[in-house]
């Protein structure tokens, strides 16, 4: 782990819940929920993306639920980096996709759906649903820790985010300098 990272892997919230396949519909409804904040931003529903990163159609969502029910297994992940508000919605979506791809690459029965939430008081976060064969997907403590570490590295140690933090700091310094001159 980089010593420059302001967020340790232990501060990086990554939770995994194992569900029966028939619970997938309720979770899909939750991750695509509309809220007052989303409506205020001009969005009635939170876009749900597939493994390829494209928004899922209603039919694709139905197929995902059918897959979960036929395999009778679904995982729900919540990926909530403390620096989530420093990442754009698109950056959080892309990095989540990469984390999920890393985990599911060799899991042939897996299907993925995920959505970025920016509607709460805490940091922006992502909800991920992964369904497929339970033997293939069930995560032990080591799998969870490895996936958490991977997500942490992608979302907090990535060079472009460090660069953005440096630029943001320089921009704040410039604003302070300009503000100080104006007061004279």
GROMACS .gro file of C-alpha atoms in nm:
model
  184
    1UNK     CA    1   0.000   0.000   0.000
    2UNK     CA    2   0.127   0.344  -0.087
    3UNK     CA    3   0.224   0.570   0.201
    4UNK     CA    4   0.057   0.857   0.012
    5UNK     CA    5  -0.288   0.700   0.037
    6UNK     CA    6  -0.504   0.896   0.282
    7UNK     CA    7  -0.733   0.595   0.328
    8UNK     CA    8  -0.617   0.261   0.465
    9UNK     CA    9  -0.766  -0.066   0.343
   10UNK     CA   10  -0.922  -0.114   0.688
   11UNK     CA   11  -1.114   0.216   0.645
   12UNK     CA   12  -1.242   0.107   0.307
   13UNK     CA   13  -1.597  -0.021   0.353
   14UNK     CA   14  -1.657  -0.338   0.154
   15UNK     CA   15  -1.943  -0.559   0.261
   16UNK     CA   16  -2.068  -0.886   0.112
   17UNK     CA   17  -2.410  -1.039   0.182
   18UNK     CA   18  -2.513  -1.381   0.053
   19UNK     CA   19  -2.876  -1.404  -0.055
   20UNK     CA   20  -3.116  -1.663  -0.187
   21UNK     CA   21  -3.192  -1.617  -0.556
   22UNK     CA   22  -3.549  -1.511  -0.479
   23UNK     CA   23  -3.413  -1.209  -0.288
   24UNK     CA   24  -3.244  -1.071  -0.602
   25UNK     CA   25  -3.556  -0.886  -0.719
   26UNK     CA   26  -3.576  -0.687  -0.395
   27UNK     CA   27  -3.206  -0.599  -0.415
   28UNK     CA   28  -3.238  -0.499  -0.782
   29UNK     CA   29  -3.525  -0.269  -0.686
   30UNK     CA   30  -3.314  -0.122  -0.408
   31UNK     CA   31  -3.003  -0.051  -0.614
   32UNK     CA   32  -3.211   0.111  -0.891
   33UNK     CA   33  -3.429   0.305  -0.648
   34UNK     CA   34  -3.532   0.655  -0.716
   35UNK     CA   35  -3.501   0.912  -0.443
   36UNK     CA   36  -3.574   1.279  -0.397
   37UNK     CA   37  -3.206   1.363  -0.441
   38UNK     CA   38  -3.184   1.160  -0.763
   39UNK     CA   39  -3.501   1.324  -0.896
   40UNK     CA   40  -3.356   1.666  -0.810
   41UNK     CA   41  -3.059   1.574  -1.028
   42UNK     CA   42  -3.299   1.496  -1.313
   43UNK     CA   43  -3.276   1.117  -1.271
   44UNK     CA   44  -3.581   0.914  -1.176
   45UNK     CA   45  -3.390   0.589  -1.145
   46UNK     CA   46  -3.032   0.508  -1.066
   47UNK     CA   47  -2.882   0.347  -1.378
   48UNK     CA   48  -2.794  -0.019  -1.328
   49UNK     CA   49  -2.500  -0.139  -1.534
   50UNK     CA   50  -2.408  -0.482  -1.666
   51UNK     CA   51  -2.069  -0.650  -1.669
   52UNK     CA   52  -1.970  -0.455  -1.983
   53UNK     CA   53  -2.046  -0.125  -1.810
   54UNK     CA   54  -2.355  -0.050  -2.019
   55UNK     CA   55  -2.688   0.048  -1.864
   56UNK     CA   56  -2.915  -0.254  -1.839
   57UNK     CA   57  -3.252  -0.259  -2.013
   58UNK     CA   58  -3.560  -0.370  -1.823
   59UNK     CA   59  -3.537  -0.704  -2.009
   60UNK     CA   60  -3.173  -0.749  -1.903
   61UNK     CA   61  -3.273  -0.686  -1.542
   62UNK     CA   62  -3.546  -0.948  -1.571
   63UNK     CA   63  -3.295  -1.196  -1.717
   64UNK     CA   64  -3.057  -1.122  -1.430
   65UNK     CA   65  -3.334  -1.199  -1.177
   66UNK     CA   66  -3.426  -1.519  -1.364
   67UNK     CA   67  -3.060  -1.625  -1.356
   68UNK     CA   68  -3.042  -1.558  -0.981
   69UNK     CA   69  -3.359  -1.756  -0.920
   70UNK     CA   70  -3.245  -2.050  -1.133
   71UNK     CA   71  -2.908  -2.064  -0.953
   72UNK     CA   72  -3.072  -1.975  -0.619
   73UNK     CA   73  -2.775  -1.764  -0.520
   74UNK     CA   74  -2.693  -1.394  -0.526
   75UNK     CA   75  -2.431  -1.179  -0.358
   76UNK     CA   76  -2.481  -0.815  -0.274
   77UNK     CA   77  -2.166  -0.608  -0.232
   78UNK     CA   78  -2.146  -0.254  -0.108
   79UNK     CA   79  -1.828  -0.073  -0.208
   80UNK     CA   80  -1.800   0.254  -0.019
   81UNK     CA   81  -1.460   0.421  -0.034
   82UNK     CA   82  -1.422   0.705   0.218
   83UNK     CA   83  -1.295   0.914  -0.075
   84UNK     CA   84  -1.606   0.829  -0.280
   85UNK     CA   85  -1.706   1.195  -0.303
   86UNK     CA   86  -1.366   1.271  -0.460
   87UNK     CA   87  -1.446   1.033  -0.744
   88UNK     CA   88  -1.685   1.121  -1.020
   89UNK     CA   89  -1.983   0.894  -1.068
   90UNK     CA   90  -1.818   0.766  -1.387
   91UNK     CA   91  -1.484   0.696  -1.215
   92UNK     CA   92  -1.654   0.507  -0.934
   93UNK     CA   93  -1.856   0.308  -1.190
   94UNK     CA   94  -1.547   0.222  -1.398
   95UNK     CA   95  -1.333   0.120  -1.102
   96UNK     CA   96  -1.616  -0.090  -0.956
   97UNK     CA   97  -1.650  -0.262  -1.292
   98UNK     CA   98  -1.280  -0.345  -1.289
   99UNK     CA   99  -1.297  -0.486  -0.936
  100UNK     CA  100  -1.596  -0.702  -1.029
  101UNK     CA  101  -1.426  -0.815  -1.350
  102UNK     CA  102  -1.116  -0.916  -1.155
  103UNK     CA  103  -1.327  -1.125  -0.918
  104UNK     CA  104  -1.560  -1.287  -1.175
  105UNK     CA  105  -1.315  -1.338  -1.462
  106UNK     CA  106  -1.290  -1.716  -1.419
  107UNK     CA  107  -1.643  -1.769  -1.286
  108UNK     CA  108  -1.839  -1.884  -1.590
  109UNK     CA  109  -2.185  -1.884  -1.430
  110UNK     CA  110  -2.159  -1.531  -1.291
  111UNK     CA  111  -2.378  -1.240  -1.397
  112UNK     CA  112  -2.326  -0.887  -1.268
  113UNK     CA  113  -2.539  -0.578  -1.209
  114UNK     CA  114  -2.425  -0.265  -1.027
  115UNK     CA  115  -2.528   0.092  -0.958
  116UNK     CA  116  -2.352   0.400  -0.819
  117UNK     CA  117  -2.539   0.583  -0.544
  118UNK     CA  118  -2.474   0.951  -0.475
  119UNK     CA  119  -2.788   1.017  -0.274
  120UNK     CA  120  -2.679   0.975   0.084
  121UNK     CA  121  -2.497   1.187   0.340
  122UNK     CA  122  -2.197   0.954   0.337
  123UNK     CA  123  -1.949   0.905   0.053
  124UNK     CA  124  -2.066   0.802  -0.292
  125UNK     CA  125  -2.077   0.424  -0.310
  126UNK     CA  126  -2.166   0.134  -0.535
  127UNK     CA  127  -2.403  -0.157  -0.490
  128UNK     CA  128  -2.309  -0.470  -0.680
  129UNK     CA  129  -2.516  -0.783  -0.740
  130UNK     CA  130  -2.337  -1.098  -0.851
  131UNK     CA  131  -2.535  -1.412  -0.925
  132UNK     CA  132  -2.440  -1.758  -1.039
  133UNK     CA  133  -2.331  -2.092  -0.899
  134UNK     CA  134  -2.284  -2.071  -0.523
  135UNK     CA  135  -1.979  -2.301  -0.525
  136UNK     CA  136  -1.814  -2.065  -0.774
  137UNK     CA  137  -1.907  -1.739  -0.604
  138UNK     CA  138  -1.915  -1.793  -0.229
  139UNK     CA  139  -1.641  -1.581  -0.075
  140UNK     CA  140  -1.438  -1.680   0.227
  141UNK     CA  141  -1.262  -1.427   0.448
  142UNK     CA  142  -0.951  -1.432   0.229
  143UNK     CA  143  -1.155  -1.368  -0.089
  144UNK     CA  144  -1.333  -1.077   0.076
  145UNK     CA  145  -1.007  -0.924   0.200
  146UNK     CA  146  -0.840  -0.967  -0.139
  147UNK     CA  147  -1.136  -0.805  -0.317
  148UNK     CA  148  -1.146  -0.522  -0.060
  149UNK     CA  149  -0.773  -0.461  -0.110
  150UNK     CA  150  -0.816  -0.462  -0.488
  151UNK     CA  151  -1.103  -0.212  -0.464
  152UNK     CA  152  -0.902   0.003  -0.223
  153UNK     CA  153  -0.604   0.014  -0.456
  154UNK     CA  154  -0.815   0.094  -0.759
  155UNK     CA  155  -1.011   0.371  -0.593
  156UNK     CA  156  -0.761   0.538  -0.363
  157UNK     CA  157  -0.411   0.466  -0.489
  158UNK     CA  158  -0.468   0.508  -0.859
  159UNK     CA  159  -0.224   0.767  -0.992
  160UNK     CA  160  -0.489   0.979  -1.159
  161UNK     CA  161  -0.671   1.019  -0.828
  162UNK     CA  162  -0.349   1.113  -0.650
  163UNK     CA  163  -0.285   1.363  -0.929
  164UNK     CA  164  -0.634   1.502  -0.892
  165UNK     CA  165  -0.583   1.544  -0.516
  166UNK     CA  166  -0.256   1.725  -0.582
  167UNK     CA  167  -0.423   1.951  -0.841
  168UNK     CA  168  -0.717   2.012  -0.610
  169UNK     CA  169  -0.475   2.112  -0.334
  170UNK     CA  170  -0.295   2.349  -0.572
  171UNK     CA  171  -0.629   2.496  -0.682
  172UNK     CA  172  -0.722   2.558  -0.317
  173UNK     CA  173  -0.381   2.722  -0.262
  174UNK     CA  174  -0.443   2.949  -0.566
  175UNK     CA  175  -0.789   3.041  -0.436
  176UNK     CA  176  -0.645   3.127  -0.096
  177UNK     CA  177  -0.376   3.339  -0.263
  178UNK     CA  178  -0.630   3.521  -0.478
  179UNK     CA  179  -0.861   3.570  -0.182
  180UNK     CA  180  -0.577   3.715   0.023
  181UNK     CA  181  -0.490   3.964  -0.249
  182UNK     CA  182  -0.848   4.076  -0.289
  183UNK     CA  183  -0.866   4.168   0.075
  184UNK     CA  184  -0.579   4.415   0.042
   0.00000   0.00000   0.00000
